[in-house]
C-alpha cells in the first residue's frame, strides 16, 4: 500500500492536453470498517481533438468495474495509476460525459497532509473520524481525474457521499441535501459551483457538530461561517469563528474580498495539521494559540485560510510555480503581524523565515515540474522573504497595490492560472522597473546578491554589486549615519571611518565581502 513514489502534475500527457475538464461528480459509499470506497465518478469534459483514447489518473489500488462514455459502454484498461478508455471508431470533439464505476481500498495516509491518502481514526469518544489529504499526490488517490493543476473543473464539483448514519460529511461548497437514514446509512450531497483544484475535491467524516455564524465581507456580502467541530471541542468553537472572522478581515484588506462569497467560509476539524480545502479549510492544531499583541493567533488556522486567496483563487499553472501559492501565502502571515503588532512584529517574523532558508535548490526548477520535484521548505520561506525584498525595492504603495491586483484581477484568478513570469511582468509593469533579474536571482538560482566593499584610501570605500545587473536601493550605514543609495555594477565611492554597512536591516538575501 505504498504510494511514496507518487506525485501530482508534471509534464502533461498529450492525451490529457486535449481534455478540458468541466465538472466532476463523485458518488461514493464509504465503508469505514473495511476502509474502502465504492461508487462512481462522472466527468464532464470538452475534447478539443478527435481521439481514440481518453486518459484518466487513478491510483492502481482502486479497481474500475465499468465505464460508459455518453451512456454507451466503453472498453478500458488500467495500467499503473492510469485508466485508458479506448474506442476504435474514436471519440468526437466536444462535450463528453464519462461515468467510471470503481471501488476498493484507497491509500492510507502516512504523514498527512505531506504524505497523503485516507486517515481512518477515531475521536476521543470512539466515533469514526476520516480525513483525506492529497495535495502532493493529487486527487487520483481516490477518484479518476486529470491530475494536473492547469485544469480545474470550470463548473465545479458535486460530492454525494454515503456514510453510516449518525456521522456527518463535511465538503466543499454548499450542502444540498442530507438523506433520511436508510439501512443505517445517510447520504450527504455537497456541491460547489466554483472552479476548484483537484486536491481540494475531498471530504471529511466525523460525528461533527456544526457551529455557524455569518461573516460580512469587506464589500458587504453576507457569507455563512461554519465550523464542523467534534463534540468534545464544542466549547472552543465560538472562539475559532471569531478568529476566522478577524483573520478574514486582515486578508481582505490586503488581497480583496473573500473569494467564495456565494458559498461559505468553512472549517472542518481533522486529525492532521490541516490543508487549504476550498470553502472547507481543514484545521487540526488542537486549539493552541500564540499571543500577538494580546491576541490569539494560530498559524495553522491563518495559513490554511490564506490559501483561499493564494492557491485556491490565485493558482499556479504548473507546480513549478508553487512558490506563488506557498511563498506569497507565507508572506501573508507576516501581514497579520504587521496589522496586529506593527512593523517590528512583521520584521521579527520575516527574519524567522529568512533564518529557515535552506538555499539548496532553486525555488522554481524550470517551467514544468511535479510536486515531488518542487516541494521544499524554500518555496515557503524563501518565497516569503523574496516578497519582503520586493517590497523594499519597489516601495509600499506599489508593492501592496500590485499584490492586491494579482489577487483580484480576473486575468490572474479563478480559471486563469499564473506562472512566475506572469507575477514578474505584473510587478515590473506596475513599478516601471525591469524586475526580471531580481525574480531570477531569488527564484531561479541559489545565488545571493554579492555586495563588494573595498577600502580604496583613507576613510574611503568603493561599493558595488558583483553579480547583479540592475540597480537596487540600499541603506548604507557609515560614521555619518544612514544613507539611501542606488547600488549596481558601477562603483560608488563612500567616505566613512569604518567599512560602510550595506543593508544593515537585512532586506536582501545577500553576501557582503569587505576587502
Ligand atoms: Zn500552505
Coordinates of C-alpha atoms and ligand atoms in Angstrom, one line a residue:
X1 CA 0.0 0.0 0.0
X2 CA 3.0 2.3 -0.5
X3 CA 2.4 5.5 -2.6
X4 CA 5.6 7.3 -1.6
X5 CA 6.6 7.3 -5.3
X6 CA 3.5 9.3 -6.2
X7 CA 3.5 12.9 -7.2
X8 CA 1.0 15.2 -8.9
X9 CA 1.3 17.2 -12.2
X10 CA 4.5 17.3 -14.2
X11 CA 4.6 17.0 -18.0
X12 CA 1.1 17.0 -19.3
X13 CA 0.3 13.9 -21.3
X14 CA -0.9 14.8 -24.9
X15 CA -4.0 12.6 -24.3
X16 CA -4.9 14.9 -21.4
X17 CA -3.8 18.1 -23.1
X18 CA -6.9 17.8 -25.4
X19 CA -9.3 17.4 -22.5
X20 CA -10.8 20.4 -20.8
X21 CA -12.5 19.2 -17.5
X22 CA -15.8 21.0 -16.9
X23 CA -17.2 19.1 -13.9
X24 CA -16.7 16.2 -11.5
X25 CA -19.4 14.3 -9.7
X26 CA -18.3 11.8 -7.1
X27 CA -20.9 9.4 -5.7
X28 CA -19.2 7.2 -3.1
X29 CA -20.3 4.9 -0.3
X30 CA -17.7 4.9 2.4
X31 CA -17.3 1.6 4.3
X32 CA -15.5 2.7 7.5
X33 CA -14.9 -0.9 8.8
X34 CA -13.5 -2.1 5.6
X35 CA -11.7 1.2 5.0
X36 CA -13.0 1.2 1.4
X37 CA -15.0 3.3 -1.0
X38 CA -17.4 2.2 -3.7
X39 CA -19.4 4.1 -6.3
X40 CA -18.7 6.1 -9.4
X41 CA -17.2 9.3 -10.7
X42 CA -18.8 11.2 -13.5
X43 CA -16.6 13.5 -15.5
X44 CA -17.9 16.1 -17.9
X45 CA -15.2 17.4 -20.3
X46 CA -14.7 19.0 -23.7
X47 CA -12.4 17.4 -26.2
X48 CA -10.6 19.8 -28.5
X49 CA -9.4 17.0 -30.9
X50 CA -10.8 13.7 -32.0
X51 CA -9.1 10.8 -30.2
X52 CA -9.3 7.0 -29.9
X53 CA -8.1 7.1 -26.3
X54 CA -9.1 9.0 -23.2
X55 CA -6.7 9.1 -20.3
X56 CA -7.5 9.5 -16.6
X57 CA -5.4 9.1 -13.5
X58 CA -6.4 6.8 -10.7
X59 CA -4.3 5.0 -8.1
X60 CA -3.9 1.4 -9.1
X61 CA -5.3 0.1 -5.7
X62 CA -8.8 1.1 -6.9
X63 CA -10.4 -1.2 -9.4
X64 CA -12.6 0.1 -12.2
X65 CA -15.6 -2.1 -12.9
X66 CA -17.4 -0.3 -15.7
X67 CA -17.1 2.8 -17.9
X68 CA -19.7 4.5 -20.1
X69 CA -19.0 7.4 -22.4
X70 CA -22.1 9.3 -23.2
X71 CA -24.1 6.4 -21.7
X72 CA -22.5 3.8 -24.0
X73 CA -20.4 1.0 -22.6
X74 CA -16.8 1.6 -23.3
X75 CA -13.6 -0.5 -23.4
X76 CA -11.0 0.3 -20.9
X77 CA -7.9 -0.9 -19.2
X78 CA -6.0 0.1 -16.1
X79 CA -2.2 0.4 -16.3
X80 CA -0.2 1.6 -13.3
X81 CA -2.0 4.7 -12.0
X82 CA -3.8 5.3 -15.3
X83 CA -7.1 4.4 -16.9
X84 CA -7.1 4.2 -20.7
X85 CA -10.6 4.3 -22.3
X86 CA -10.5 3.2 -25.9
X87 CA -12.8 3.4 -28.9
X88 CA -11.6 2.2 -32.3
X89 CA -14.1 4.5 -34.0
X90 CA -12.8 7.4 -32.0
X91 CA -14.3 9.9 -29.6
X92 CA -15.7 13.1 -31.2
X93 CA -14.6 16.6 -30.3
X94 CA -16.9 18.5 -28.0
X95 CA -18.8 17.5 -24.9
X96 CA -18.3 14.1 -23.3
X97 CA -19.8 12.6 -20.2
X98 CA -17.7 9.7 -18.8
X99 CA -19.0 7.6 -15.9
X100 CA -16.5 5.4 -14.2
X101 CA -17.7 2.8 -11.7
X102 CA -15.0 1.8 -9.3
X103 CA -14.1 0.9 -5.8
X104 CA -11.6 -0.6 -3.4
X105 CA -9.3 0.5 -0.6
X106 CA -7.7 3.9 -1.2
X107 CA -4.1 4.5 0.1
X108 CA -3.7 5.2 3.8
X109 CA -2.0 8.5 4.6
X110 CA 1.4 8.0 6.2
X111 CA 2.1 11.6 7.3
X112 CA -0.8 13.7 6.4
X113 CA -1.0 16.3 4.8
X114 CA 2.5 15.8 3.4
X115 CA 2.3 12.1 2.7
X116 CA -1.4 11.8 1.8
X117 CA -4.2 9.4 1.4
X118 CA -7.1 8.5 3.8
X119 CA -6.8 8.8 7.5
X120 CA -9.1 6.3 9.3
X121 CA -9.1 7.0 13.0
X122 CA -11.5 7.6 16.0
X123 CA -12.3 10.7 18.1
X124 CA -11.8 10.7 21.9
X125 CA -15.4 9.4 22.2
X126 CA -14.6 6.4 20.0
X127 CA -16.6 7.7 16.9
X128 CA -15.1 7.2 13.4
X129 CA -13.1 10.1 12.1
X130 CA -12.0 10.1 8.5
X131 CA -9.9 12.7 6.6
X132 CA -8.5 12.9 3.1
X133 CA -5.3 14.7 2.1
X134 CA -3.8 14.6 -1.4
X135 CA -2.2 17.9 -2.3
X136 CA 1.2 16.3 -3.2
X137 CA -0.3 13.1 -4.7
X138 CA -3.3 14.5 -6.5
X139 CA -7.0 13.7 -6.5
X140 CA -6.2 10.4 -8.2
X141 CA -5.5 8.9 -4.7
X142 CA -9.3 8.3 -4.6
X143 CA -11.1 9.4 -7.8
X144 CA -10.4 9.3 -11.5
X145 CA -9.3 12.7 -12.7
X146 CA -7.0 14.7 -14.9
X147 CA -4.3 15.2 -12.3
X148 CA -2.8 18.5 -13.4
X149 CA -3.0 21.9 -11.8
X150 CA -3.6 23.6 -15.2
X151 CA -7.1 22.2 -15.5
X152 CA -9.8 22.7 -12.9
X153 CA -13.4 21.8 -13.4
X154 CA -14.8 25.2 -14.5
X155 CA -18.3 24.4 -13.3
X156 CA -17.2 22.9 -10.0
X157 CA -18.0 19.5 -8.4
X158 CA -20.7 17.5 -6.7
X159 CA -19.8 15.1 -3.9
X160 CA -22.6 12.6 -3.0
X161 CA -21.1 10.7 0.0
X162 CA -22.8 7.9 1.9
X163 CA -21.7 7.1 5.4
X164 CA -23.0 5.2 8.4
X165 CA -25.9 7.2 9.9
X166 CA -25.0 9.3 12.9
X167 CA -21.9 10.6 11.2
X168 CA -21.6 13.8 9.2
X169 CA -19.8 14.6 5.9
X170 CA -18.1 18.0 5.6
X171 CA -17.4 19.0 2.0
X172 CA -16.8 21.9 -0.4
X173 CA -19.4 24.4 -1.5
X174 CA -22.9 24.2 0.0
X175 CA -24.8 21.2 1.5
X176 CA -27.6 20.5 -0.9
X177 CA -29.3 17.7 1.0
X178 CA -29.0 15.1 3.7
X179 CA -31.0 11.9 3.1
X180 CA -33.1 10.2 5.7
X181 CA -31.3 7.3 7.3
X182 CA -31.9 4.1 5.4
X183 CA -30.2 0.7 6.2
X184 CA -28.2 2.6 8.8
X185 CA -26.7 4.9 6.2
X186 CA -27.1 8.5 5.2
X187 CA -26.1 10.4 2.1
X188 CA -24.7 14.0 2.1
X189 CA -24.7 15.9 -1.1
X190 CA -22.2 18.8 -1.3
X191 CA -21.9 21.0 -4.3
X192 CA -19.5 23.7 -5.3
X193 CA -20.2 25.8 -8.5
X194 CA -16.7 27.3 -8.3
X195 CA -13.6 26.1 -10.1
X196 CA -11.6 24.0 -7.7
X197 CA -8.2 22.3 -7.6
X198 CA -8.4 18.5 -7.8
X199 CA -6.8 18.1 -4.4
X200 CA -9.5 20.2 -2.8
X201 CA -12.3 18.0 -4.0
X202 CA -12.3 16.0 -0.8
X203 CA -14.5 15.3 2.2
X204 CA -14.1 14.6 5.9
X205 CA -16.3 12.4 8.1
X206 CA -16.8 12.6 11.8
X207 CA -19.5 12.9 14.4
X208 CA -19.4 16.6 13.8
X209 CA -21.4 19.4 15.4
X210 CA -21.8 22.5 13.2
X211 CA -21.3 25.9 14.7
X212 CA -22.4 28.7 12.4
X213 CA -22.4 32.5 12.2
X214 CA -22.4 35.0 9.4
X215 CA -19.4 36.8 8.1
X216 CA -20.0 40.2 6.3
X217 CA -17.3 40.7 3.7
X218 CA -15.3 43.9 3.1
X219 CA -17.8 44.6 0.2
X220 CA -20.8 44.0 2.4
X221 CA -21.7 40.4 1.3
X222 CA -23.0 38.1 3.9
X223 CA -21.4 34.6 3.8
X224 CA -22.2 31.6 6.2
X225 CA -19.3 30.9 8.5
X226 CA -19.3 27.3 9.6
X227 CA -17.1 25.2 11.9
X228 CA -17.5 21.4 11.7
X229 CA -16.2 20.6 15.2
X230 CA -16.0 17.4 17.2
X231 CA -18.5 17.1 20.1
X232 CA -15.7 17.1 22.7
X233 CA -14.4 20.5 21.4
X234 CA -17.7 22.4 21.1
X235 CA -16.8 24.8 23.9
X236 CA -13.9 26.1 21.8
X237 CA -15.8 26.6 18.6
X238 CA -17.1 30.1 19.1
X239 CA -13.5 31.4 19.6
X240 CA -12.4 29.8 16.4
X241 CA -15.2 31.5 14.5
X242 CA -14.2 34.9 16.0
X243 CA -10.6 34.3 14.9
X244 CA -11.6 33.3 11.4
X245 CA -13.7 36.5 11.0
X246 CA -10.8 38.7 12.3
X247 CA -8.2 36.9 10.1
X248 CA -10.6 37.2 7.1
X249 CA -10.8 41.0 7.6
X250 CA -7.0 41.3 7.5
X251 CA -6.6 39.1 4.5
X252 CA -9.4 41.0 2.7
X253 CA -7.6 44.3 3.4
X254 CA -4.5 43.2 1.6
X255 CA -5.9 40.8 -1.0
X256 CA -9.5 41.8 -1.6
X257 CA -12.9 40.3 -0.8
X258 CA -13.2 36.7 0.4
X259 CA -13.1 34.7 -2.9
X260 CA -16.1 32.4 -2.4
X261 CA -19.0 34.6 -1.3
X262 CA -21.7 32.5 -2.9
X263 CA -20.8 29.6 -0.8
X264 CA -19.2 29.6 2.7
X265 CA -16.3 30.1 4.9
X266 CA -16.0 26.6 6.2
X267 CA -13.6 24.9 8.7
X268 CA -13.5 21.2 9.4
X269 CA -11.6 19.8 12.4
X270 CA -9.3 17.0 11.2
X271 CA -6.8 14.6 12.8
X272 CA -3.8 16.2 10.9
X273 CA -2.3 19.7 10.7
X274 CA -4.8 21.0 8.1
X275 CA -5.0 21.8 4.4
X276 CA -6.4 24.5 2.2
X277 CA -9.5 22.6 1.1
X278 CA -11.6 25.2 -0.7
X279 CA -14.5 26.6 1.4
X280 CA -13.9 23.8 4.0
X281 CA -10.4 24.5 5.2
X282 CA -9.2 21.7 7.4
X283 CA -7.7 22.5 10.8
X284 CA -6.1 20.2 13.4
X285 CA -3.9 22.2 15.6
X286 CA -5.7 21.3 18.9
X287 CA -6.8 24.9 19.6
X288 CA -3.3 26.1 20.5
X289 CA -2.6 29.8 20.1
X290 CA 0.3 32.1 20.5
X291 CA -0.2 35.7 21.7
X292 CA 0.4 38.5 19.2
X293 CA -0.1 41.9 21.0
X294 CA -2.6 40.2 23.3
X295 CA -4.5 38.5 20.5
X296 CA -4.7 34.7 20.0
X297 CA -3.0 33.7 16.7
X298 CA -2.8 30.2 15.1
X299 CA -0.5 30.0 12.2
X300 CA -2.3 26.7 11.2
X301 CA -5.7 28.4 11.1
X302 CA -4.3 31.6 9.4
X303 CA -2.0 29.9 6.9
X304 CA -4.5 27.4 5.5
X305 CA -7.2 30.1 5.3
X306 CA -4.8 32.5 3.5
X307 CA -4.7 29.8 0.8
X308 CA -8.3 30.7 -0.1
X309 CA -6.6 33.6 -2.0
X310 CA -3.2 32.1 -2.7
X311 CA -3.7 28.6 -4.1
X312 CA -7.5 28.4 -4.4
X313 CA -8.2 31.8 -6.1
X314 CA -4.7 32.5 -7.5
X315 CA -3.5 29.1 -8.7
X316 CA -0.1 28.1 -10.1
X317 CA -0.4 26.9 -13.7
X318 CA 2.2 24.3 -13.1
X319 CA 3.6 23.0 -9.8
X320 CA 7.0 24.5 -10.9
X321 CA 5.5 27.8 -9.7
X322 CA 4.2 26.5 -6.4
X323 CA 6.0 29.3 -4.5
X324 CA 3.2 31.7 -5.8
X325 CA 0.8 29.6 -3.6
X326 CA 3.1 28.8 -0.7
X327 CA 5.6 31.7 -0.7
X328 CA 3.1 34.6 -1.1
X329 CA 0.7 32.9 1.4
X330 CA 3.6 32.5 3.9
X331 CA 4.3 36.2 3.3
X332 CA 0.6 36.8 4.1
X333 CA 1.3 35.5 7.6
X334 CA 3.8 38.4 8.2
X335 CA 1.0 40.8 7.3
X336 CA -1.1 39.6 10.2
X337 CA 1.9 40.5 12.5
X338 CA 2.1 43.9 10.7
X339 CA -1.5 44.6 11.3
X340 CA -1.7 43.4 14.9
X341 CA 1.9 44.1 16.1
X342 CA 3.3 46.7 13.8
X343 CA 6.4 46.8 11.6
X344 CA 8.6 45.4 14.3
X345 CA 6.5 42.3 14.8
X346 CA 6.4 41.9 11.0
X347 CA 10.2 42.2 10.9
X348 CA 10.7 39.5 13.5
X349 CA 8.6 37.0 11.5
X350 CA 10.3 37.9 8.2
X351 CA 13.7 37.3 9.9
X352 CA 12.4 34.0 11.3
X353 CA 11.5 32.9 7.8
X354 CA 14.9 34.2 6.5
X355 CA 16.7 32.0 9.0
X356 CA 14.9 28.9 7.7
X357 CA 16.0 29.4 4.1
X358 CA 18.0 26.2 3.1
X359 CA 19.0 27.5 -0.4
X360 CA 20.0 24.1 -1.6
X361 CA 18.0 24.2 -4.9
X362 CA 16.2 26.9 -6.8
X363 CA 12.6 27.7 -5.8
X364 CA 11.5 27.5 -9.4
X365 CA 13.2 24.4 -11.0
X366 CA 12.0 25.3 -14.6
X367 CA 8.6 25.7 -16.2
X368 CA 7.4 22.1 -15.7
X369 CA 7.7 20.1 -12.5
X370 CA 5.7 17.7 -10.5
X371 CA 5.0 18.2 -6.8
X372 CA 7.9 15.9 -5.8
X373 CA 10.4 18.0 -7.8
X374 CA 9.3 21.3 -6.5
X375 CA 8.3 20.8 -2.9
X376 CA 10.9 22.2 -0.4
X377 CA 10.7 24.4 2.6
X378 CA 12.2 27.2 0.5
X379 CA 9.0 27.6 -1.6
X380 CA 7.5 28.8 1.7
X381 CA 10.3 30.8 3.4
X382 CA 12.4 32.0 0.5
X383 CA 9.3 32.8 -1.4
X384 CA 8.1 34.9 1.6
X385 CA 11.4 36.5 2.1
X386 CA 11.5 37.4 -1.6
X387 CA 8.2 39.2 -1.2
X388 CA 9.8 41.2 1.6
X389 CA 12.8 42.2 -0.6
X390 CA 10.5 43.1 -3.4
X391 CA 8.5 45.4 -1.0
X392 CA 11.7 47.2 -0.2
X393 CA 12.8 47.5 -3.8
X394 CA 9.5 49.0 -5.2
X395 CA 8.1 50.6 -2.1
X396 CA 5.0 50.0 -0.1
X397 CA 2.5 51.8 -2.3
X398 CA 3.3 49.9 -5.5
X399 CA 4.1 46.7 -3.7
X400 CA 0.8 46.3 -1.8
X401 CA -1.4 47.6 -4.6
X402 CA 0.2 45.2 -7.1
X403 CA -0.1 42.3 -4.7
X404 CA -3.8 43.1 -4.4
X405 CA -4.1 43.4 -8.2
X406 CA -2.6 39.9 -8.5
X407 CA -5.2 38.6 -6.1
X408 CA -8.2 40.4 -7.7
X409 CA -7.7 40.9 -11.4
X410 CA -9.6 38.3 -13.5
X411 CA -6.5 37.7 -15.6
X412 CA -4.8 36.1 -12.6
X413 CA -7.6 34.5 -10.7
X414 CA -10.1 31.6 -10.7
X415 CA -9.9 29.9 -14.1
X416 CA -6.8 31.9 -15.2
X417 CA -3.7 30.3 -13.7
X418 CA -0.4 32.0 -13.2
X419 CA 3.3 31.5 -13.7
X420 CA 6.4 33.2 -12.2
X421 CA 6.7 35.2 -15.4
X422 CA 3.2 36.5 -15.0
X423 CA 4.0 37.7 -11.5
X424 CA 7.3 39.2 -12.6
X425 CA 5.7 41.1 -15.6
X426 CA 2.9 42.5 -13.4
X427 CA 5.3 43.8 -10.8
X428 CA 7.7 45.1 -13.5
X429 CA 5.0 46.9 -15.4
X430 CA 3.4 48.5 -12.3
X431 CA 6.7 49.6 -10.8
X432 CA 8.3 50.8 -14.0
X433 CA 11.4 48.7 -13.3
X434 CA 12.6 45.6 -15.1
X435 CA 12.5 43.2 -12.1
X436 CA 13.4 40.1 -14.0
X437 CA 17.0 40.0 -12.6
X438 CA 15.6 40.1 -9.1
X439 CA 13.0 37.4 -9.7
X440 CA 15.6 35.2 -11.5
X441 CA 18.2 35.5 -8.7
X442 CA 15.9 34.8 -5.9
X443 CA 13.7 32.2 -7.5
X444 CA 15.6 30.5 -10.3
X445 CA 19.1 30.3 -8.7
X446 CA 20.7 29.7 -5.3
X447 CA 22.9 32.8 -5.8
X448 CA 23.0 35.7 -3.3
X449 CA 23.3 39.3 -4.2
X450 CA 27.1 39.9 -3.9
X451 CA 27.9 43.3 -2.4
X452 CA 31.6 44.2 -2.6
X453 CA 33.1 46.8 -0.2
X454 CA 36.7 47.7 -0.9
X455 CA 38.9 50.1 1.1
X456 CA 40.4 52.4 -1.6
X457 CA 42.1 55.0 0.6
X458 CA 42.0 56.7 4.0
X459 CA 38.4 56.5 5.2
X460 CA 37.2 55.8 1.7
X461 CA 35.5 52.8 0.3
X462 CA 34.2 51.6 -3.1
X463 CA 30.8 49.8 -3.2
X464 CA 29.3 47.8 -6.0
X465 CA 27.2 44.7 -6.8
X466 CA 29.3 42.0 -8.3
X467 CA 26.8 39.6 -9.9
X468 CA 23.7 41.7 -10.4
X469 CA 22.8 43.8 -13.5
X470 CA 20.1 46.0 -12.0
X471 CA 20.5 48.8 -9.5
X472 CA 18.9 48.2 -6.2
X473 CA 18.1 50.6 -3.4
X474 CA 20.3 50.1 -0.3
X475 CA 20.6 51.6 3.2
X476 CA 24.3 52.3 3.7
X477 CA 25.4 52.9 7.3
X478 CA 28.5 55.0 7.7
X479 CA 30.0 57.1 10.5
X480 CA 27.8 59.9 9.5
X481 CA 24.5 58.0 9.6
X482 CA 22.4 56.0 7.2
X483 CA 22.2 57.0 3.5
X484 CA 19.7 55.6 1.0
X485 CA 21.6 54.9 -2.3
X486 CA 21.1 53.0 -5.5
X487 CA 23.9 50.4 -5.9
X488 CA 24.6 48.5 -9.1
X489 CA 27.6 47.2 -11.0
X490 CA 29.0 50.8 -11.2
X491 CA 31.4 51.6 -8.4
X492 CA 30.2 54.1 -5.8
X493 CA 32.7 55.9 -3.5
X494 CA 31.7 56.4 0.1
X495 CA 33.6 58.2 2.9
X496 CA 33.4 56.6 6.3
X497 CA 35.6 56.0 9.3
X498 CA 34.6 52.3 9.3
X499 CA 33.7 50.0 6.4
X500 CA 30.1 51.0 5.3
X501 CA 27.5 48.5 6.3
X502 CA 25.3 47.7 3.3
X503 CA 21.6 46.8 4.1
X504 CA 22.0 46.8 7.9
X505 CA 18.4 45.8 8.4
X506 CA 18.7 42.8 6.1
X507 CA 16.2 43.4 3.4
X508 CA 18.1 41.3 0.9
X509 CA 19.4 37.8 0.5
X510 CA 23.0 38.8 0.1
X511 CA 26.7 38.1 0.7
X512 CA 29.0 41.0 1.6
X513 CA 32.7 40.9 1.0
X514 CA 34.9 43.6 2.7
X515 CA 38.5 44.0 1.4
Ligands
LIG1 ZN1 0.5 26.2 2.6

